[in-house]
XYZ file of C-alpha atoms in Angstrom:
366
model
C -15.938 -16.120 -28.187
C -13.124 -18.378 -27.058
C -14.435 -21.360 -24.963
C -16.973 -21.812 -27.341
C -17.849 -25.165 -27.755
C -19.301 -25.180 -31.857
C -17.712 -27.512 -34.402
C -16.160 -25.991 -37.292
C -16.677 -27.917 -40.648
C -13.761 -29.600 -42.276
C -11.248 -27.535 -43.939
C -11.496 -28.312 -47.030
C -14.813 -26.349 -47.567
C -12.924 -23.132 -47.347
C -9.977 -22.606 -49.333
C -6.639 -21.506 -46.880
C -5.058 -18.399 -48.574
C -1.420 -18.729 -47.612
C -1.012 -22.020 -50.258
C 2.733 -21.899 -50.922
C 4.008 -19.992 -47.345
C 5.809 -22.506 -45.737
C 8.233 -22.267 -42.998
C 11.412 -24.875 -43.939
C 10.576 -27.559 -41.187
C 6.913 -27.886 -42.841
C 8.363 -27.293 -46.219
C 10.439 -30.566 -45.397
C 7.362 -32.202 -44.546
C 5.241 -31.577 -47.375
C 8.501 -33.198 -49.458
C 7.737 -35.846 -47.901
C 4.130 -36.700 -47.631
C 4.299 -39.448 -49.987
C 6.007 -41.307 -46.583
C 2.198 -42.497 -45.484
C 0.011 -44.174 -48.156
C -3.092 -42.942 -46.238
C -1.667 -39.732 -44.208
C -3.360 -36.425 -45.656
C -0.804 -33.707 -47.648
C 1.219 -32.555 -45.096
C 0.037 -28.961 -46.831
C -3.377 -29.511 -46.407
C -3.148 -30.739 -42.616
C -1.069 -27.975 -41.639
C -4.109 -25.574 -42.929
C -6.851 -27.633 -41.416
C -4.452 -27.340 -37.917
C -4.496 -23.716 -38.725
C -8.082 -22.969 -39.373
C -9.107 -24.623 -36.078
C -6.997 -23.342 -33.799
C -8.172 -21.952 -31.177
C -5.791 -19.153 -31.049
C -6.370 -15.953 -33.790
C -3.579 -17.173 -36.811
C -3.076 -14.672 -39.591
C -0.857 -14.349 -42.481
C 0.423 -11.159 -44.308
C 3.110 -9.985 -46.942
C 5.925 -8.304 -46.091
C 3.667 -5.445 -47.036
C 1.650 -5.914 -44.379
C -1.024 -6.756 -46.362
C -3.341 -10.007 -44.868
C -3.192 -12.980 -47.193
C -4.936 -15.377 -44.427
C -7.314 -15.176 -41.642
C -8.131 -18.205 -39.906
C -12.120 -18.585 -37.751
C -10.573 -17.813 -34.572
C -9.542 -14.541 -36.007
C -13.187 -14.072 -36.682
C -14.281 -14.599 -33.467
C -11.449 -12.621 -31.896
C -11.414 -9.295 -33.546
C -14.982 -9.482 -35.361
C -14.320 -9.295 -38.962
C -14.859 -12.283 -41.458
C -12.193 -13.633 -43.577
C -13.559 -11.780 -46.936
C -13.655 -8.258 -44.774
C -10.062 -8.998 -43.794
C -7.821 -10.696 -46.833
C -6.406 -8.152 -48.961
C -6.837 -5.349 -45.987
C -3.637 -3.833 -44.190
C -2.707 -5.351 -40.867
C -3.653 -1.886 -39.325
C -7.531 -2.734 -39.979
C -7.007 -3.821 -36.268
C -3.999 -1.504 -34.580
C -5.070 1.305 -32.940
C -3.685 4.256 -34.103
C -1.585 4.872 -31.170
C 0.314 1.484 -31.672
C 0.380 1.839 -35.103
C 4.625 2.206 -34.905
C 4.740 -1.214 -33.716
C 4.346 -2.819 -36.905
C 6.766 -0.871 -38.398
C 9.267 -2.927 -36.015
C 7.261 -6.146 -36.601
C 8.231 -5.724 -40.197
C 11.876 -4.627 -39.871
C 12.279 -7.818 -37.551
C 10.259 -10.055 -40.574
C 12.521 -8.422 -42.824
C 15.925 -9.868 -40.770
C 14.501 -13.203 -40.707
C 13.675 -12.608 -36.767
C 10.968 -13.673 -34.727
C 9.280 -11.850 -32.133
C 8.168 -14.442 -29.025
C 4.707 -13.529 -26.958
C 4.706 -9.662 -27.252
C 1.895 -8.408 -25.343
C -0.059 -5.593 -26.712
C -3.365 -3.782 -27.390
C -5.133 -4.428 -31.335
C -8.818 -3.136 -31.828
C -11.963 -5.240 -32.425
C -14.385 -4.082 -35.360
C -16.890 -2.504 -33.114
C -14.412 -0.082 -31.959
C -13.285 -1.833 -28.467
C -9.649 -2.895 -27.599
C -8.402 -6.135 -26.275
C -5.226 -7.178 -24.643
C -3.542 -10.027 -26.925
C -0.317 -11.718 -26.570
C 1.502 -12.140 -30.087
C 3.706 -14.089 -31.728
C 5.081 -13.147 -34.792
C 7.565 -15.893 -37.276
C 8.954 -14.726 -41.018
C 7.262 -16.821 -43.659
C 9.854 -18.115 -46.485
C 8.296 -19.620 -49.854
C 10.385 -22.658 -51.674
C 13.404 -20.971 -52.216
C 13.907 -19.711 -48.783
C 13.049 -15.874 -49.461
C 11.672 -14.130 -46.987
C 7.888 -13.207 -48.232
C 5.586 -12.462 -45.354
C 4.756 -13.275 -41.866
C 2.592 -15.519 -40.214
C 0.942 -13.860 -36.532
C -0.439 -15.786 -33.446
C -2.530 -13.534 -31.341
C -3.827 -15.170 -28.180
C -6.610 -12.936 -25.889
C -4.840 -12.225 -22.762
C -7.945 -9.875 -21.592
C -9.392 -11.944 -18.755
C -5.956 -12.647 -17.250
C -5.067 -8.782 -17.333
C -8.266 -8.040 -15.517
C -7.739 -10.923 -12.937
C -3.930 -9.245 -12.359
C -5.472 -6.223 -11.808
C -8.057 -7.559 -9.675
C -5.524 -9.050 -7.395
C -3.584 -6.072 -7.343
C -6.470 -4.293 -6.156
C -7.201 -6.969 -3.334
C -3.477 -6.595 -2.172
C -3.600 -2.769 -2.033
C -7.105 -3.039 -0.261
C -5.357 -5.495 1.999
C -2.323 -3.575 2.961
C -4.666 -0.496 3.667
C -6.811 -2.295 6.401
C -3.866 -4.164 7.849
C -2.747 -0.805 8.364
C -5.993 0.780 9.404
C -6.298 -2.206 11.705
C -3.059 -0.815 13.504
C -4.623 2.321 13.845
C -7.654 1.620 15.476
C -5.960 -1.125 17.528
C -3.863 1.793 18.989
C -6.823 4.015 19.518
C -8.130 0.947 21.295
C -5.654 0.399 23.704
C -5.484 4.629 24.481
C -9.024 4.188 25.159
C -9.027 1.141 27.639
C -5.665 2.753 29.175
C -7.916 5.734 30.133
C -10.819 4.018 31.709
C -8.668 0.895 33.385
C -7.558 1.138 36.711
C -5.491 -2.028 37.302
C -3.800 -4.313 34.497
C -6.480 -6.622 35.099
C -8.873 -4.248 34.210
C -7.141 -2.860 31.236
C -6.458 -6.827 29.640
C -10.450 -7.282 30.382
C -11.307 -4.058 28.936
C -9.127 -4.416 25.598
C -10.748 -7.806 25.224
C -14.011 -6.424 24.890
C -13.302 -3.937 22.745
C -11.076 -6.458 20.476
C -14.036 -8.768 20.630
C -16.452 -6.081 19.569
C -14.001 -4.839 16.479
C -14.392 -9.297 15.745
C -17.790 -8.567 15.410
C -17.908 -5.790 13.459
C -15.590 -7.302 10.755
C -17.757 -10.755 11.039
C -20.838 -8.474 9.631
C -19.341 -7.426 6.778
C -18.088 -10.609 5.207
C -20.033 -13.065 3.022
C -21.500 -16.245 5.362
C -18.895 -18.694 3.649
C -19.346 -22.439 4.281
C -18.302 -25.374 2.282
C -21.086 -25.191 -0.429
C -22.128 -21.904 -1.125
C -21.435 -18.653 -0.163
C -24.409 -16.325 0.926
C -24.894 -12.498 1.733
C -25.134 -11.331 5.287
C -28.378 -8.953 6.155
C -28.416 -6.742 9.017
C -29.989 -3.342 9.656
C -27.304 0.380 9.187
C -27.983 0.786 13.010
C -27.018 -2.546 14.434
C -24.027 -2.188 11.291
C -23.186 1.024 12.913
C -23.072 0.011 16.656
C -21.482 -2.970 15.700
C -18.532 -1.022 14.401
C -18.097 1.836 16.515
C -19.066 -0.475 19.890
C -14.887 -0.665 20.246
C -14.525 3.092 20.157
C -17.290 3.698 23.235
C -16.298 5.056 26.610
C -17.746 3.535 29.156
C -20.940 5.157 29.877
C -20.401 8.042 27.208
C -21.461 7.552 23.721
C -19.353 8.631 21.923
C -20.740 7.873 18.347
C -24.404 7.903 18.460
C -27.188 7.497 15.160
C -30.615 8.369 14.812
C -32.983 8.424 12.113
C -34.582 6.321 9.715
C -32.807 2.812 10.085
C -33.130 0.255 7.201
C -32.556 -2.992 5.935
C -28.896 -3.395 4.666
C -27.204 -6.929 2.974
C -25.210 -8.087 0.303
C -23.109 -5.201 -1.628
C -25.078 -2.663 -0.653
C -24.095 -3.963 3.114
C -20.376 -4.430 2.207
C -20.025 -1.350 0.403
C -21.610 1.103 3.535
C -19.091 -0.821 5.680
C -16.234 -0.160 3.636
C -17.350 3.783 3.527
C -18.105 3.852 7.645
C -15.362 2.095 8.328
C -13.265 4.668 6.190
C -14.445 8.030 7.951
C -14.016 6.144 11.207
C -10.010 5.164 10.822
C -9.851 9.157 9.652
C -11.703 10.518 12.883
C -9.827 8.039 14.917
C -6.007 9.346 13.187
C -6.627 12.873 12.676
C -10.349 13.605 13.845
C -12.754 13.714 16.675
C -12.367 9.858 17.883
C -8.413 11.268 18.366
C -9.726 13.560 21.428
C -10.903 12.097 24.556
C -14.184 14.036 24.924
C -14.455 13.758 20.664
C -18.061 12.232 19.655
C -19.739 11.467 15.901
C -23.441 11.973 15.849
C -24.648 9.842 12.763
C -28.330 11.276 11.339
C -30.040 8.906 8.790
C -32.662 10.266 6.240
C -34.840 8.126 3.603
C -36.372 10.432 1.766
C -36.265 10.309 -2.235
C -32.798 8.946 -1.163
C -31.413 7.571 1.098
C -28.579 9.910 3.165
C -26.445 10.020 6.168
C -25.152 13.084 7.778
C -22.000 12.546 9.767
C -20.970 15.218 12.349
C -17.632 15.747 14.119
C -17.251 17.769 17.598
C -15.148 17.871 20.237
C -11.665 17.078 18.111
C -9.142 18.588 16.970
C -9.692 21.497 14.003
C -9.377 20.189 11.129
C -8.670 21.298 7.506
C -9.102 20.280 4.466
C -5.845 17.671 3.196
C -3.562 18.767 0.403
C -2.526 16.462 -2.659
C -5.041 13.744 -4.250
C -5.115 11.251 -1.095
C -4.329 7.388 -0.888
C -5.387 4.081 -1.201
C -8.220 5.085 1.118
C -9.011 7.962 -1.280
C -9.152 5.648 -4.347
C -11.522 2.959 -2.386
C -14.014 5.435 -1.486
C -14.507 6.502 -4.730
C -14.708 3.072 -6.143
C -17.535 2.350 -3.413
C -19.278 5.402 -4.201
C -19.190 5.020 -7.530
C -20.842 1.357 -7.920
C -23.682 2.663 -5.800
C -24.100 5.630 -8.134
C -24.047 7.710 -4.855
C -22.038 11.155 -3.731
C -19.882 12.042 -0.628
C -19.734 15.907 0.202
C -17.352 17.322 3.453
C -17.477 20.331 5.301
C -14.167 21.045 7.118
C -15.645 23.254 9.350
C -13.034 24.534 12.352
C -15.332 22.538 14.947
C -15.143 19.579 13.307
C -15.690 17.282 9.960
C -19.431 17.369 8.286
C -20.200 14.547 5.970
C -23.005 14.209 3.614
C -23.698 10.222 2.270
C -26.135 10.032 -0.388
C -27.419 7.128 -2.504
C -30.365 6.877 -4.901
C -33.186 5.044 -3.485
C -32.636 2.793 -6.361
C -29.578 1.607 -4.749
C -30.766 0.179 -1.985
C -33.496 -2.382 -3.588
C -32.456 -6.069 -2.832
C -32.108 -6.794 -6.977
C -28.813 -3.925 -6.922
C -27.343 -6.089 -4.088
């Protein structure tokens, strides 16, 4: 693997195939070596440069055929420089890129180079990999065209860490906007109960205070040194969420059942999903009715499941088209706890079934 941290033995114990493939700037070099009494051949340094790069260097005839295949080539796409040399270049192109090298070539063939070309070549066990690759003609002594020398760098990790952040900004524009949503819920709730301005201002700082803490449990405990999980139990998780949404006296969101132990993922990831169905029941479901209530049952039987009950909203039916952002992160969530999510769109109101292996739950999946 790149980042590896071995010592490769000199050069010269391995013989570099591409003898003779010089571009002119090294070609002018190597007429020269006789400048330093004590300087290597300017030939033999540029293959000992070459076989320790760190980045994957190959050589191949205009054929495509490989003629060279330095050790980070080895380490990058698995195969050793005797299973390579002699091979065609598509020993590693997938089959579905497989046209691409028919431009490489007609580009080697015009004497042009192609600059940090990102694409997808295939390791010997079968997987792909994300490389960015460079690709220069090769000229021998005379100046003829005769093959092409590749530099293929692994781009993988910073692929995954653009589509990581890409991720976190989607998942961050969908709670800013959820966060408008239930803010406006919040105020049609306090504008109901208050009587005076006063008591409206008091009451939405209450309620903004309880959403605070409600966010607060479902965040990592970050200080300067470490960063630790949080550990609370579903029910306080549960009041601590839905404490913004309560009327006065009436409850409207109430749970019963078995309560457990929640923390780390398995905490974050239960957040995530009740704070999901609650931004839904508060746009189109019961939290959207003034005398609309959730009654939250919790079961820990073989597994672990939550039954989530709607009344007193609006009807409700089932939504057309493939859903959101929302859509997508419930199904991520579900899926890393191995778990399901069933709905009833029943006329009276929304019936959701939450249920996770008991497997799930055990502090080592956290």
């Amino acid at each position: 693997m790149r980042g590896e941290t071995d010592h490769p033995a000199p050069v010269t114990a391995r013989e570099y195939k591409a003898e003779g493939i010089l571009p002119p700037a090294q070609r002018k070099a190597a007429s020269e070596e006789g400048a330093g009494i004590h300087a290597p051949p300017a030939q033999a340094l540029l293959a000992a440069i070459v076989e320790n790069s760190d980045d994957a260097i190959i050589s191949k005839s205009v054929n495509g055929v490989i003629t060279s295949w330095n050790r980070s080539a080895e380490r990058l796409f698995g195969f050793t420089a005797e299973d390579a040399v002699g091979k065609h270049i598509t020993l590693i192109i997938p089959e579905d890129r497989l046209h691409e090298e028919d431009t490489i070539i007609a580009s080697i063939r015009a004497g042009k180079r192609i600059e940090h070309y990102e694409t997808v070549r295939r390791r010997k066990d079968g997987t792909f990999l994300d490389i960015s690759l460079t690709v220069s003609p090769v000229c021998d002594s005379n100046g003829n065209i005769i093959g092409a020398s590749k530099v293929a760098r692994d781009v993988s990790e910073r692929k995954r860490a653009a589509e990581r952040q890409m991720l976190l900004l989607q998942e961050m524009n969908h709670r800013v906007k959820n966060i408008f949503a239930i803010m406006n819920a919040v105020i049609g709730l306090s504008e109901r109960a208050a009587t005076s301005a006063q008591e409206l201002a008091s009451d939405m700082r209450e309620r903004i205070a309880a959403l605070a803490i409600a966010y607060e449990l479902t965040l990592p405990d970050i200080s300067r040194d470490m960063i630790q999980s949080r550990e609370t139990t579903l029910f306080t998780l549960v009041k601590a969420l839905f404490a913004a949404h309560q009327n006065g006296n009436i409850e409207r969101v109430s749970i019963r059942g078995h309560d457990i132990t929640v923390h780390g993922a398995m905490l974050t990831s239960l957040a995530l999903l009740l704070h999901e169905f609650s931004t839904n029941a508060i746009k189109y479901g019961a939290l959207s009715a003034h005398d609309g209530r959730i009654d939250i049952d919790v079961r820990c039987d073989t597994d672990f499941t939550l039954l989530w009950t709607e009344t007193g909203g609006p009807p409700v039916k089932r939504p057309e088209g493939a859903g959101g952002f929302g859509t997508q992160l419930e199904r991520a969530t579900i899926g890393s706890l191995q778990g399901s999510i069933q709905r009833e769109w029943n006329p009276a109101g929304l019936r959701i079934a939450l249920r996770i292996p008991a497997a799930a739950l055990s502090p080592t999946t956290s």
